């Protein structure tokens, strides 16, 4: 039996960090998405131990300033793409305002560190969300295009195909066939 789950990544991450850091008896607070502050001095051996445990869950402690800002850019994009409310400003303006840097600086830094553009990263995140929305089968393609701030279903379909190699409609058909096959196999 398959079950589709919906979760808030912020809540999951906060709870996971709390559970993983509790045994260390270190006071800390979660400042925001992807950012915590230790409220006491932590020895390097303890930091190494914490880093090792967090790495098992795909969580990485970032110390390099450029990498920290790039992670903040990624987190802000994730927050922006997953927002329930559509953006009323361009993503470049949103990122610059949210991160207090010029978009040109953010864009150059992001490309330097990740070897891809912010625009491409946004598209990838939007297509991942579109795939999840299609999988959850709650919205039509028109509603998904609107939710993700696309001008049309055709625009969504073009970007979806560029990233995945298939159209959203083909993706839906594949899912339906898989669901039918899994029901038959029960």
Short mmCIF file of C-alpha atoms in Angstrom, two decimals:
data_model
loop_
_atom_site.label_atom_id
_atom_site.label_comp_id
_atom_site.label_asym_id
_atom_site.label_seq_id
_atom_site.Cartn_x
_atom_site.Cartn_y
_atom_site.Cartn_z
CA UNK A 1 0.00 0.00 0.00
CA UNK A 2 1.26 3.46 -0.85
CA UNK A 3 0.51 6.52 1.21
CA UNK A 4 1.27 10.05 0.15
CA UNK A 5 2.47 12.35 2.90
CA UNK A 6 2.56 16.10 3.20
CA UNK A 7 4.94 17.80 5.59
CA UNK A 8 6.38 21.17 6.50
CA UNK A 9 10.14 20.97 5.98
CA UNK A 10 10.73 23.74 8.53
CA UNK A 11 8.94 21.85 11.30
CA UNK A 12 10.58 18.54 10.38
CA UNK A 13 14.06 20.05 10.33
CA UNK A 14 13.57 21.90 13.63
CA UNK A 15 12.28 18.75 15.37
CA UNK A 16 15.08 16.61 13.92
CA UNK A 17 17.75 19.10 15.05
CA UNK A 18 16.22 19.27 18.53
CA UNK A 19 16.17 15.46 18.80
CA UNK A 20 19.72 15.05 17.47
CA UNK A 21 21.28 17.82 19.59
CA UNK A 22 19.45 16.99 22.84
CA UNK A 23 21.96 14.28 23.94
CA UNK A 24 24.80 16.83 23.75
CA UNK A 25 23.22 19.04 26.44
CA UNK A 26 24.09 22.14 24.43
CA UNK A 27 21.84 25.17 24.57
CA UNK A 28 20.87 26.40 21.12
CA UNK A 29 18.04 28.07 19.30
CA UNK A 30 16.74 27.80 15.77
CA UNK A 31 17.02 31.28 14.26
CA UNK A 32 15.39 30.56 10.95
CA UNK A 33 15.23 28.06 8.16
CA UNK A 34 18.66 26.39 7.99
CA UNK A 35 20.20 28.46 10.75
CA UNK A 36 20.85 27.70 14.42
CA UNK A 37 22.79 29.54 17.10
CA UNK A 38 24.69 27.78 19.86
CA UNK A 39 24.07 29.73 23.07
CA UNK A 40 27.29 28.54 24.69
CA UNK A 41 30.83 27.76 23.62
CA UNK A 42 31.15 24.36 21.98
CA UNK A 43 34.50 22.57 21.80
CA UNK A 44 35.85 21.53 18.41
CA UNK A 45 35.69 17.80 19.26
CA UNK A 46 32.00 18.21 20.15
CA UNK A 47 31.39 20.16 16.90
CA UNK A 48 33.09 17.32 15.00
CA UNK A 49 30.87 14.76 16.74
CA UNK A 50 27.73 16.81 16.04
CA UNK A 51 28.79 17.25 12.41
CA UNK A 52 29.25 13.50 12.04
CA UNK A 53 25.77 12.74 13.41
CA UNK A 54 24.08 15.46 11.34
CA UNK A 55 25.81 14.21 8.17
CA UNK A 56 24.03 10.86 8.59
CA UNK A 57 20.78 12.76 7.99
CA UNK A 58 22.10 14.80 5.08
CA UNK A 59 22.52 17.88 7.26
CA UNK A 60 25.76 19.80 6.87
CA UNK A 61 27.27 22.50 9.06
CA UNK A 62 28.53 25.25 6.78
CA UNK A 63 31.36 27.48 7.96
CA UNK A 64 32.58 29.18 4.77
CA UNK A 65 30.88 32.61 4.35
CA UNK A 66 30.28 32.16 0.62
CA UNK A 67 28.76 28.74 1.18
CA UNK A 68 26.59 30.13 3.98
CA UNK A 69 25.18 32.82 1.71
CA UNK A 70 24.61 30.33 -1.12
CA UNK A 71 22.73 28.09 1.31
CA UNK A 72 20.66 31.09 2.40
CA UNK A 73 19.88 31.76 -1.27
CA UNK A 74 18.78 28.14 -1.73
CA UNK A 75 16.69 28.24 1.46
CA UNK A 76 15.05 31.51 0.40
CA UNK A 77 14.25 30.06 -3.04
CA UNK A 78 12.76 26.95 -1.42
CA UNK A 79 10.68 29.14 0.88
CA UNK A 80 9.64 31.32 -2.07
CA UNK A 81 8.66 28.40 -4.32
CA UNK A 82 6.77 26.59 -1.55
CA UNK A 83 4.93 29.70 -0.36
CA UNK A 84 1.16 29.45 -0.34
CA UNK A 85 0.89 33.03 -1.59
CA UNK A 86 2.15 33.85 -5.12
CA UNK A 87 4.95 36.42 -5.26
CA UNK A 88 3.91 39.95 -6.01
CA UNK A 89 7.46 40.92 -7.07
CA UNK A 90 10.10 39.39 -9.33
CA UNK A 91 12.17 36.66 -7.71
CA UNK A 92 15.31 38.78 -8.18
CA UNK A 93 13.76 41.62 -6.13
CA UNK A 94 12.48 39.17 -3.51
CA UNK A 95 15.94 37.57 -3.07
CA UNK A 96 17.77 40.91 -2.97
CA UNK A 97 15.34 42.32 -0.37
CA UNK A 98 15.26 39.17 1.75
CA UNK A 99 19.05 38.68 1.80
CA UNK A 100 20.12 42.36 1.86
CA UNK A 101 22.47 42.07 -1.12
CA UNK A 102 22.19 43.23 -4.71
CA UNK A 103 20.78 40.59 -7.02
CA UNK A 104 23.87 40.92 -9.24
CA UNK A 105 26.12 39.97 -6.32
CA UNK A 106 23.86 37.07 -5.29
CA UNK A 107 23.64 35.82 -8.86
CA UNK A 108 27.41 35.94 -9.45
CA UNK A 109 28.17 34.25 -6.12
CA UNK A 110 25.57 31.53 -6.68
CA UNK A 111 26.93 30.75 -10.15
CA UNK A 112 30.53 30.76 -8.87
CA UNK A 113 29.79 28.27 -6.09
CA UNK A 114 27.12 26.03 -7.68
CA UNK A 115 28.02 26.23 -11.39
CA UNK A 116 24.39 27.00 -12.22
CA UNK A 117 22.28 30.13 -12.27
CA UNK A 118 19.74 31.21 -9.68
CA UNK A 119 17.12 31.19 -12.44
CA UNK A 120 17.89 27.56 -13.29
CA UNK A 121 17.80 26.58 -9.61
CA UNK A 122 14.39 28.26 -9.24
CA UNK A 123 13.10 26.36 -12.28
CA UNK A 124 14.38 23.07 -10.86
CA UNK A 125 12.69 23.74 -7.51
CA UNK A 126 9.42 24.71 -9.23
CA UNK A 127 9.46 21.54 -11.34
CA UNK A 128 10.14 19.40 -8.24
CA UNK A 129 7.14 21.00 -6.56
CA UNK A 130 5.07 20.51 -9.73
CA UNK A 131 5.99 16.81 -9.73
CA UNK A 132 4.91 16.50 -6.08
CA UNK A 133 1.64 18.29 -6.81
CA UNK A 134 0.99 15.98 -9.76
CA UNK A 135 1.81 12.94 -7.61
CA UNK A 136 -0.59 14.11 -4.90
CA UNK A 137 -3.22 14.44 -7.63
CA UNK A 138 -4.98 17.35 -5.92
CA UNK A 139 -4.63 20.07 -8.56
CA UNK A 140 -5.08 20.32 -12.31
CA UNK A 141 -2.15 21.37 -14.47
CA UNK A 142 -3.79 24.78 -14.87
CA UNK A 143 -3.99 25.17 -11.08
CA UNK A 144 -0.38 23.98 -10.70
CA UNK A 145 0.80 26.49 -13.34
CA UNK A 146 -1.05 29.28 -11.52
CA UNK A 147 0.27 28.21 -8.10
CA UNK A 148 3.85 28.21 -9.39
CA UNK A 149 3.47 31.63 -11.04
CA UNK A 150 3.69 30.38 -14.63
CA UNK A 151 2.03 32.51 -17.29
CA UNK A 152 0.38 29.43 -18.81
CA UNK A 153 0.24 25.65 -18.75
CA UNK A 154 2.30 25.70 -21.96
CA UNK A 155 5.11 27.58 -20.16
CA UNK A 156 5.01 25.06 -17.29
CA UNK A 157 4.99 22.17 -19.77
CA UNK A 158 8.00 23.52 -21.67
CA UNK A 159 10.09 23.93 -18.52
CA UNK A 160 8.87 20.59 -17.11
CA UNK A 161 9.96 18.81 -20.31
CA UNK A 162 13.31 20.64 -20.39
CA UNK A 163 14.08 19.45 -16.85
CA UNK A 164 12.53 15.95 -16.81
CA UNK A 165 12.52 14.97 -20.47
CA UNK A 166 8.75 14.38 -20.49
CA UNK A 167 5.67 16.58 -20.39
CA UNK A 168 3.56 16.93 -17.24
CA UNK A 169 0.74 15.09 -19.04
CA UNK A 170 3.05 12.17 -19.82
CA UNK A 171 4.19 12.21 -16.18
CA UNK A 172 0.53 12.02 -15.08
CA UNK A 173 -0.14 9.10 -17.45
CA UNK A 174 2.88 7.19 -16.13
CA UNK A 175 1.67 7.72 -12.55
CA UNK A 176 -1.85 6.56 -13.42
CA UNK A 177 -0.51 3.40 -15.07
CA UNK A 178 1.71 2.67 -12.06
CA UNK A 179 -1.23 3.17 -9.69
CA UNK A 180 -3.42 0.88 -11.81
CA UNK A 181 -0.70 -1.78 -11.86
CA UNK A 182 -0.19 -1.57 -8.07
CA UNK A 183 -3.95 -1.91 -7.50
CA UNK A 184 -4.05 -4.96 -9.80
CA UNK A 185 -1.15 -6.51 -7.87
CA UNK A 186 -2.97 -6.24 -4.53
#
